[in-house]
Amino acid sequence: MTAPAPSSNRKLLGRLSLPERNFVADALRAETVGGVLLLVAAVAALIWANTAGGSYESVRGFHLGPGSLGLDLSVQHWAADGLLAVFFFVAGIELKRELVAGDLRDPKAAALPVIAALCGMAVPALVYVLTTTVGGGSTDGWAVPTATDIAFALAVLAVIGTSLPSALRAFLLTLAVVDDLFAILIIAVFFTGDLNFAALGGAVLGLAVFWLLLRKRVRGWYVYVPLALVIWGLMYNSGIHATIAGVAMGLMLRCHKEDESEEHSPGEHIEHLVRPLSAGLAVPLFALFSAGVVVSGGALGDVFTRPETLGVVLGLVVGKAVGIFGGTWLAARFTKAELNEDLAWPDVFAVASLAGIGFTVSLLIGELAFTEDPLLTDEVKAAVLMGSLIAAVLSGILLKVRNAKYRKLCEDEERDEDLDGIPDIYERDKPEYHLRMAAIHEKKAAEHRRLAEVSGGEREDGSGPA
């Protein structure tokens, strides 16, 4: 019998390769822990801001740092400009890895997450602009609902106890990586102040030195960490948002293995070391000093009546879900890709709804968009929190409906009956796997035959149950 000819159509959200699956699992495990800490920090910020009088404002408004270097910043600014540089450094490494070793290296495979991410940013921005235009509000916050917070989304999955198949998890992670890229571009292009060309030239020179040291294979954190701090300080003083320095350095790291002797590329190794610092410390501290807004019945009501805040909520809840789902459907429609038979389009919509949780970067852009109006800044932050909460509840309900199916798919992906450390689903086309399984079943069959003979003997001599 001849083997059936393979289908010419590509699979949409198909099974990952084993190395990619392992990388995604490791990355999301760290992000999930960080997401839970992020959730705790956000709740703590809200409680602190609403119960401790003015101490929250006093602490986050406290200034420290060398003023002679232009770095006499408030605690809130140190969190937003300093700690988030670590977050964007990791984002830069993730993006570089996706471009050279992940899904984005193949233009055909990259089309889906890129189109989905672009639509998932364009539609929320359009929803915001339409809402504020009709309501007579400011369009300055158009970029606020465009971001997705992967850590917060994974924390929601952890809290509601829902597992996602690896294809959906990878789709969500790649979406977030592309989303971060465009968020970085938005911050760099639209939220750059008056440029200090001397400081900018110094930052560019520092980045050139950083790149040269990497090319020369210079090792040692004691070389790179001080250099990175200098680059960050110069970038901050240049007028360009300081987090761009983190992204630039992340993109310079080598994220591919040059030979088989390397277990991990330098980029993957550094990401493994820095990701816990980013997810477990930098981002939660940013949330602690940015998410604290005074919440009252009137303030919550204003979220749904003021055009700027309503635009943020609708952008996150409606715009993200419609944009990502619509972009994915269009990509499938025009590339003639078939959806993985284990999944259905409602699964894509549920993940698209989950991407409406736009916490960290949305808060940052909200601060940058309305720097001249502190009251509106706090109201926009409240809208980000409310929109993210609604998106979390909606996606949680949609995912729970399919949880039994997801659990079965995850069990199938993890099953390793031959105990060789590789899931069986990746070995079913290998003769060696089937020979191992045959030996295992033959051993079990022999044991059952022995037990049957023993049981039969016991019944004949009356010593056992009839």
CSV table of C-alpha atoms in Angstrom, one decimal, residues 47-422:
chain,number,residue,atom,x,y,z
A,47,ILE,CA,-4.9,48.3,48.5
A,48,TRP,CA,-2.0,50.6,49.5
A,49,ALA,CA,-3.2,53.5,47.4
A,50,ASN,CA,-6.8,53.3,48.7
A,51,THR,CA,-6.1,52.6,52.4
A,52,ALA,CA,-2.9,54.2,53.6
A,53,GLY,CA,-3.7,57.9,53.1
A,54,GLY,CA,-1.0,59.7,51.1
A,55,SER,CA,1.9,57.3,51.9
A,56,TYR,CA,1.6,55.6,48.5
A,57,GLU,CA,2.0,58.9,46.6
A,58,SER,CA,4.8,60.0,49.0
A,59,VAL,CA,6.8,56.8,48.4
A,60,ARG,CA,6.5,56.7,44.6
A,61,GLY,CA,7.1,60.4,44.4
A,62,PHE,CA,10.3,60.2,46.5
A,63,HIS,CA,13.3,61.3,44.4
A,64,LEU,CA,16.8,59.8,44.5
A,65,GLY,CA,19.8,59.4,42.2
A,66,PRO,CA,22.7,61.6,41.0
A,67,GLY,CA,21.2,64.9,39.9
A,68,SER,CA,24.5,65.9,38.3
A,69,LEU,CA,24.0,63.1,35.8
A,70,GLY,CA,20.4,64.0,35.1
A,71,LEU,CA,19.2,61.0,37.0
A,72,ASP,CA,17.5,62.5,40.0
A,73,LEU,CA,14.3,60.5,39.5
A,74,SER,CA,11.3,59.6,41.5
A,75,VAL,CA,10.8,56.0,42.6
A,76,GLN,CA,8.0,55.7,40.0
A,77,HIS,CA,10.3,56.9,37.2
A,78,TRP,CA,13.1,54.5,38.3
A,79,ALA,CA,10.6,51.7,38.0
A,80,ALA,CA,9.2,52.8,34.6
A,81,ASP,CA,12.5,53.8,33.0
A,82,GLY,CA,15.0,51.7,34.8
A,83,LEU,CA,13.4,48.4,35.8
A,84,LEU,CA,11.3,48.1,32.6
A,85,ALA,CA,14.6,48.4,30.7
A,86,VAL,CA,15.3,44.9,32.0
A,87,PHE,CA,11.9,43.7,30.8
A,88,PHE,CA,12.6,45.1,27.4
A,89,PHE,CA,16.1,43.6,27.3
A,90,VAL,CA,14.5,40.2,27.7
A,91,ALA,CA,11.9,41.2,25.0
A,92,GLY,CA,14.8,42.1,22.7
A,93,ILE,CA,16.4,38.7,23.2
A,94,GLU,CA,13.1,36.9,22.6
A,95,LEU,CA,12.5,38.8,19.4
A,96,LYS,CA,16.1,38.1,18.2
A,97,ARG,CA,15.6,34.4,18.9
A,98,GLU,CA,12.3,34.3,17.1
A,99,LEU,CA,13.9,36.0,14.1
A,100,VAL,CA,16.9,33.6,13.9
A,101,ALA,CA,15.7,30.3,15.4
A,102,GLY,CA,11.9,30.6,16.1
A,103,ASP,CA,8.7,30.9,14.1
A,104,LEU,CA,9.6,34.3,12.7
A,105,ARG,CA,12.6,33.1,10.7
A,106,ASP,CA,10.3,31.5,8.2
A,107,PRO,CA,8.3,34.1,6.3
A,108,LYS,CA,5.4,31.7,5.8
A,109,ALA,CA,5.2,30.7,9.4
A,110,ALA,CA,5.8,34.3,10.5
A,111,ALA,CA,2.9,35.6,8.5
A,112,LEU,CA,0.2,34.4,10.9
A,113,PRO,CA,1.5,35.9,14.2
A,114,VAL,CA,2.7,39.1,12.5
A,115,ILE,CA,-0.7,39.7,10.8
A,116,ALA,CA,-2.6,38.7,13.9
A,117,ALA,CA,-0.4,41.0,16.1
A,118,LEU,CA,-0.7,43.9,13.6
A,119,CYS,CA,-4.5,43.6,13.5
A,120,GLY,CA,-4.5,43.1,17.2
A,121,MET,CA,-2.9,46.5,17.6
A,122,ALA,CA,-4.5,48.4,14.7
A,123,VAL,CA,-8.1,47.5,15.7
A,124,PRO,CA,-7.8,48.6,19.4
A,125,ALA,CA,-6.2,51.8,18.3
A,126,LEU,CA,-9.1,52.4,15.8
A,127,VAL,CA,-11.7,51.6,18.5
A,128,TYR,CA,-10.1,54.1,20.8
A,129,VAL,CA,-9.9,56.8,18.2
A,130,LEU,CA,-13.5,56.3,17.1
A,131,THR,CA,-14.7,56.3,20.7
A,132,THR,CA,-12.8,59.5,21.7
A,133,THR,CA,-13.7,61.2,18.4
A,134,VAL,CA,-17.4,60.6,18.9
A,135,GLY,CA,-17.2,61.5,22.5
A,136,GLY,CA,-15.1,64.6,22.0
A,137,GLY,CA,-12.1,63.3,24.0
A,138,SER,CA,-8.4,63.3,23.4
A,139,THR,CA,-6.9,60.9,20.9
A,140,ASP,CA,-3.5,61.1,22.5
A,141,GLY,CA,-4.0,57.7,24.2
A,142,TRP,CA,-4.6,55.7,21.0
A,143,ALA,CA,-1.6,53.4,21.8
A,144,VAL,CA,-2.7,52.5,25.3
A,145,PRO,CA,-5.0,49.5,24.4
A,146,THR,CA,-2.6,48.1,21.8
A,147,ALA,CA,-0.4,46.1,24.2
A,148,THR,CA,-0.7,42.6,25.5
A,149,ASP,CA,0.8,41.5,28.8
A,150,ILE,CA,1.9,37.8,28.4
A,151,ALA,CA,2.8,37.4,32.1
A,152,PHE,CA,-0.6,38.7,33.4
A,153,ALA,CA,-2.4,36.5,30.8
A,154,LEU,CA,-0.5,33.4,32.0
A,155,ALA,CA,-1.2,34.3,35.6
A,156,VAL,CA,-4.9,34.3,34.8
A,157,LEU,CA,-4.6,30.8,33.3
A,158,ALA,CA,-2.8,29.7,36.4
A,159,VAL,CA,-5.5,31.2,38.7
A,160,ILE,CA,-8.4,29.7,36.8
A,161,GLY,CA,-6.6,26.3,36.4
A,162,THR,CA,-6.7,26.1,32.6
A,163,SER,CA,-4.1,24.5,30.5
A,164,LEU,CA,-3.5,25.4,26.9
A,165,PRO,CA,-2.1,23.1,24.2
A,166,SER,CA,1.4,23.9,23.2
A,167,ALA,CA,0.3,25.3,19.8
A,168,LEU,CA,-2.0,27.9,21.5
A,169,ARG,CA,0.7,28.7,24.1
A,170,ALA,CA,3.3,29.3,21.4
A,171,PHE,CA,0.8,31.4,19.4
A,172,LEU,CA,0.1,33.6,22.5
A,173,LEU,CA,3.9,33.9,23.2
A,174,THR,CA,4.8,34.8,19.6
A,175,LEU,CA,1.9,37.3,19.5
A,176,ALA,CA,3.3,38.9,22.6
A,177,VAL,CA,6.8,39.1,21.2
A,178,VAL,CA,5.6,40.8,18.0
A,179,ASP,CA,3.3,43.0,20.1
A,180,ASP,CA,6.3,44.1,22.2
A,181,LEU,CA,8.3,44.9,19.0
A,182,PHE,CA,5.6,47.3,17.8
A,183,ALA,CA,5.1,48.7,21.3
A,184,ILE,CA,8.8,49.5,21.3
A,185,LEU,CA,8.5,51.2,17.9
A,186,ILE,CA,5.5,53.2,19.1
A,187,ILE,CA,7.4,54.4,22.2
A,188,ALA,CA,10.5,55.3,20.2
A,189,VAL,CA,8.6,57.1,17.5
A,190,PHE,CA,5.7,58.8,19.2
A,191,PHE,CA,6.9,59.4,22.8
A,192,THR,CA,10.4,60.8,22.2
A,193,GLY,CA,10.9,64.3,23.6
A,194,ASP,CA,13.4,67.0,22.6
A,195,LEU,CA,16.6,65.1,21.5
A,196,ASN,CA,19.9,65.7,23.2
A,197,PHE,CA,22.2,64.7,20.3
A,198,ALA,CA,25.3,64.6,22.5
A,199,ALA,CA,23.8,62.1,24.9
A,200,LEU,CA,22.2,60.2,22.0
A,201,GLY,CA,25.6,60.0,20.2
A,202,GLY,CA,27.2,58.7,23.4
A,203,ALA,CA,24.5,56.0,23.7
A,204,VAL,CA,25.0,55.0,20.1
A,205,LEU,CA,28.8,54.8,20.7
A,206,GLY,CA,28.2,52.7,23.8
A,207,LEU,CA,26.0,50.3,21.9
A,208,ALA,CA,28.7,50.0,19.2
A,209,VAL,CA,31.3,49.1,21.9
A,210,PHE,CA,28.7,46.6,23.4
A,211,TRP,CA,28.4,45.0,19.9
A,212,LEU,CA,32.1,44.9,19.3
A,213,LEU,CA,32.8,43.2,22.7
A,214,LEU,CA,30.2,40.6,21.8
A,215,ARG,CA,31.8,40.0,18.4
A,216,LYS,CA,35.2,39.7,20.0
A,217,ARG,CA,33.8,37.0,22.4
A,218,VAL,CA,34.7,39.1,25.5
A,219,ARG,CA,33.2,37.5,28.6
A,220,GLY,CA,32.4,38.7,32.1
A,221,TRP,CA,29.3,40.4,33.6
A,222,TYR,CA,31.7,42.9,35.2
A,223,VAL,CA,32.3,44.3,31.7
A,224,TYR,CA,28.8,44.3,30.3
A,225,VAL,CA,26.8,45.4,33.3
A,226,PRO,CA,28.6,48.7,33.9
A,227,LEU,CA,28.6,49.4,30.1
A,228,ALA,CA,24.9,48.7,30.0
A,229,LEU,CA,24.2,51.2,32.9
A,230,VAL,CA,26.2,53.9,31.0
A,231,ILE,CA,24.3,53.2,27.8
A,232,TRP,CA,21.0,53.3,29.7
A,233,GLY,CA,21.9,56.6,31.4
A,234,LEU,CA,22.9,58.2,28.2
A,235,MET,CA,19.8,57.0,26.4
A,236,TYR,CA,17.6,58.4,29.2
A,237,ASN,CA,19.3,61.8,28.9
A,238,SER,CA,19.0,61.8,25.1
A,239,GLY,CA,15.2,62.2,25.2
A,240,ILE,CA,14.5,58.7,23.8
A,241,HIS,CA,12.7,56.5,26.3
A,242,ALA,CA,15.4,54.6,28.2
A,243,THR,CA,13.8,51.2,27.7
A,244,ILE,CA,14.9,51.4,24.1
A,245,ALA,CA,18.5,50.8,25.3
A,246,GLY,CA,17.5,47.5,26.8
A,247,VAL,CA,15.8,46.4,23.5
A,248,ALA,CA,18.9,47.4,21.5
A,249,MET,CA,21.3,45.4,23.7
A,250,GLY,CA,19.0,42.4,23.7
A,251,LEU,CA,18.8,42.4,19.9
A,252,MET,CA,22.7,42.4,19.7
A,253,LEU,CA,23.1,39.0,21.5
A,254,ARG,CA,23.7,35.9,19.4
A,255,CYS,CA,20.7,33.7,19.6
A,256,HIS,CA,21.8,30.8,17.4
A,257,LYS,CA,24.2,27.9,18.1
A,258,GLU,CA,27.4,28.0,16.0
A,259,ASP,CA,28.2,24.3,16.4
A,260,GLU,CA,26.9,21.2,18.2
A,261,SER,CA,29.2,21.7,21.1
A,262,GLU,CA,27.1,24.6,22.3
A,263,GLU,CA,24.2,23.4,24.4
A,264,HIS,CA,22.6,26.9,24.4
A,265,SER,CA,23.4,30.1,22.4
A,266,PRO,CA,24.7,33.1,24.5
A,267,GLY,CA,21.4,34.9,24.1
A,268,GLU,CA,19.4,31.9,25.4
A,269,HIS,CA,21.8,31.5,28.3
A,270,ILE,CA,21.6,35.2,29.3
A,271,GLU,CA,17.8,35.2,28.9
A,272,HIS,CA,17.6,32.2,31.2
A,273,LEU,CA,19.6,34.1,33.8
A,274,VAL,CA,17.8,37.5,33.4
A,275,ARG,CA,14.2,36.4,32.8
A,276,PRO,CA,13.6,35.6,36.6
A,277,LEU,CA,15.0,39.0,37.5
A,278,SER,CA,12.6,40.6,34.9
A,279,ALA,CA,9.5,38.6,35.6
A,280,GLY,CA,10.1,38.2,39.4
A,281,LEU,CA,11.4,41.6,40.4
A,282,ALA,CA,11.4,44.3,37.7
A,283,VAL,CA,7.9,44.0,36.4
A,284,PRO,CA,6.2,43.4,39.7
A,285,LEU,CA,7.9,46.5,41.2
A,286,PHE,CA,6.9,48.5,38.2
A,287,ALA,CA,3.3,47.4,38.8
A,288,LEU,CA,3.6,48.2,42.5
A,289,PHE,CA,4.5,51.8,41.8
A,290,SER,CA,2.3,52.3,38.7
A,291,ALA,CA,-1.0,50.4,39.3
A,292,GLY,CA,-1.9,52.2,42.5
A,293,VAL,CA,-4.9,54.4,41.6
A,294,VAL,CA,-7.6,55.6,44.0
A,295,VAL,CA,-10.8,53.7,43.2
A,296,SER,CA,-14.2,54.8,44.2
A,297,GLY,CA,-17.7,54.2,42.9
A,298,GLY,CA,-17.6,57.5,41.0
A,299,ALA,CA,-14.2,56.8,39.6
A,300,LEU,CA,-15.4,53.4,38.3
A,301,GLY,CA,-18.4,55.0,36.8
A,302,ASP,CA,-16.2,57.6,35.0
A,303,VAL,CA,-14.3,54.7,33.4
A,304,PHE,CA,-17.4,53.9,31.3
A,305,THR,CA,-18.5,57.5,30.7
A,306,ARG,CA,-15.4,59.5,29.9
A,307,PRO,CA,-14.4,59.0,26.2
A,308,GLU,CA,-10.7,58.4,26.8
A,309,THR,CA,-11.2,55.7,29.5
A,310,LEU,CA,-14.1,54.1,27.6
A,311,GLY,CA,-11.9,54.0,24.5
A,312,VAL,CA,-9.2,52.1,26.5
A,313,VAL,CA,-11.7,49.6,27.9
A,314,LEU,CA,-13.4,48.9,24.5
A,315,GLY,CA,-10.0,48.8,22.8
A,316,LEU,CA,-8.7,46.1,25.2
A,317,VAL,CA,-11.9,44.0,25.4
A,318,VAL,CA,-13.4,44.4,22.0
A,319,GLY,CA,-10.6,45.6,19.8
A,320,LYS,CA,-8.0,43.0,20.8
A,321,ALA,CA,-10.4,40.1,20.5
A,322,VAL,CA,-11.8,41.2,17.1
A,323,GLY,CA,-8.4,42.3,15.8
A,324,ILE,CA,-6.4,39.1,16.6
A,325,PHE,CA,-9.2,36.8,15.7
A,326,GLY,CA,-9.9,38.7,12.4
A,327,GLY,CA,-6.2,38.8,11.5
A,328,THR,CA,-5.8,35.1,12.2
A,329,TRP,CA,-8.9,34.2,10.1
A,330,LEU,CA,-7.7,36.5,7.2
A,331,ALA,CA,-4.2,34.9,7.3
A,332,ALA,CA,-5.8,31.4,7.1
A,333,ARG,CA,-8.2,32.5,4.4
A,334,PHE,CA,-5.6,34.1,2.1
A,335,THR,CA,-2.7,31.6,2.7
A,336,LYS,CA,-5.1,28.6,2.4
A,337,ALA,CA,-3.8,27.2,5.7
A,338,GLU,CA,-6.0,24.7,7.5
A,339,LEU,CA,-6.7,25.0,11.2
A,340,ASN,CA,-5.2,22.2,13.3
A,341,GLU,CA,-7.9,19.5,13.5
A,342,ASP,CA,-7.5,19.3,17.3
A,343,LEU,CA,-8.6,23.0,17.6
A,344,ALA,CA,-11.6,25.1,16.6
A,345,TRP,CA,-12.1,28.7,15.8
A,346,PRO,CA,-13.7,29.4,19.2
A,347,ASP,CA,-10.3,28.4,20.7
A,348,VAL,CA,-8.6,31.1,18.6
A,349,PHE,CA,-11.2,33.7,19.8
A,350,ALA,CA,-10.7,32.7,23.4
A,351,VAL,CA,-6.9,33.3,23.1
A,352,ALA,CA,-7.6,36.5,21.3
A,353,SER,CA,-9.7,37.6,24.2
A,354,LEU,CA,-7.0,36.6,26.6
A,355,ALA,CA,-4.6,39.0,24.7
A,356,GLY,CA,-6.9,41.8,25.8
A,357,ILE,CA,-5.0,41.8,29.1
A,358,GLY,CA,-2.7,44.8,28.4
A,359,PHE,CA,-1.3,45.6,31.8
A,360,THR,CA,2.4,46.5,32.0
A,361,VAL,CA,3.1,48.2,28.6
A,362,SER,CA,-0.4,49.7,28.6
A,363,LEU,CA,0.3,51.4,32.0
A,364,LEU,CA,3.6,52.6,30.7
A,365,ILE,CA,2.1,54.1,27.5
A,366,GLY,CA,-0.7,55.6,29.6
A,367,GLU,CA,1.9,57.5,31.7
A,368,LEU,CA,3.7,58.7,28.5
A,369,ALA,CA,0.5,59.8,26.7
A,370,PHE,CA,-0.9,62.0,29.3
A,371,THR,CA,2.1,63.4,31.2
A,372,GLU,CA,0.6,66.9,31.3
A,373,ASP,CA,-2.6,65.7,33.0
A,374,PRO,CA,-2.0,63.6,36.1
A,375,LEU,CA,-5.7,63.1,36.9
A,376,LEU,CA,-6.4,61.8,33.4
A,377,THR,CA,-3.3,59.5,33.7
A,378,ASP,CA,-4.8,57.9,36.8
A,379,GLU,CA,-8.2,57.5,35.1
A,380,VAL,CA,-6.6,55.9,32.1
A,381,LYS,CA,-4.7,53.5,34.5
A,382,ALA,CA,-8.0,52.6,36.1
A,383,ALA,CA,-9.4,52.0,32.6
A,384,VAL,CA,-6.4,49.7,31.8
A,385,LEU,CA,-7.1,47.7,35.1
A,386,MET,CA,-10.8,47.5,34.4
A,387,GLY,CA,-10.4,46.5,30.7
A,388,SER,CA,-7.8,43.9,31.6
A,389,LEU,CA,-10.1,42.5,34.3
A,390,ILE,CA,-13.0,42.3,31.9
A,391,ALA,CA,-10.8,40.6,29.3
A,392,ALA,CA,-9.5,38.2,31.9
A,393,VAL,CA,-13.0,37.2,33.0
A,394,LEU,CA,-14.3,36.9,29.5
A,395,SER,CA,-11.4,34.8,28.3
A,396,GLY,CA,-11.5,32.7,31.5
A,397,ILE,CA,-15.1,31.7,30.8
A,398,LEU,CA,-14.4,30.9,27.1
A,399,LEU,CA,-11.4,28.8,28.0
A,400,LYS,CA,-13.1,27.0,30.8
A,401,VAL,CA,-15.8,25.8,28.4
A,402,ARG,CA,-13.1,23.9,26.5
A,403,ASN,CA,-10.9,23.0,29.5
A,404,ALA,CA,-11.7,19.2,29.3
A,405,LYS,CA,-10.5,19.2,25.6
A,406,TYR,CA,-7.4,21.2,26.4
A,407,ARG,CA,-6.5,18.9,29.3
A,408,LYS,CA,-6.8,15.8,27.1
A,409,LEU,CA,-4.6,17.5,24.4
A,410,CYS,CA,-2.0,18.4,27.1
A,411,GLU,CA,-2.0,14.9,28.4
A,412,ASP,CA,-1.4,13.5,24.9
A,413,GLU,CA,1.5,16.0,24.4
A,414,GLU,CA,3.1,14.9,27.7
A,415,ARG,CA,2.6,11.1,27.5
A,416,ASP,CA,5.9,9.2,27.5
A,417,GLU,CA,5.0,5.5,27.8
A,418,ASP,CA,8.4,4.3,26.7
A,419,LEU,CA,10.1,6.5,29.4
A,420,ASP,CA,12.8,7.8,27.1
A,421,GLY,CA,12.3,11.4,28.1
A,422,ILE,CA,10.6,12.3,24.7
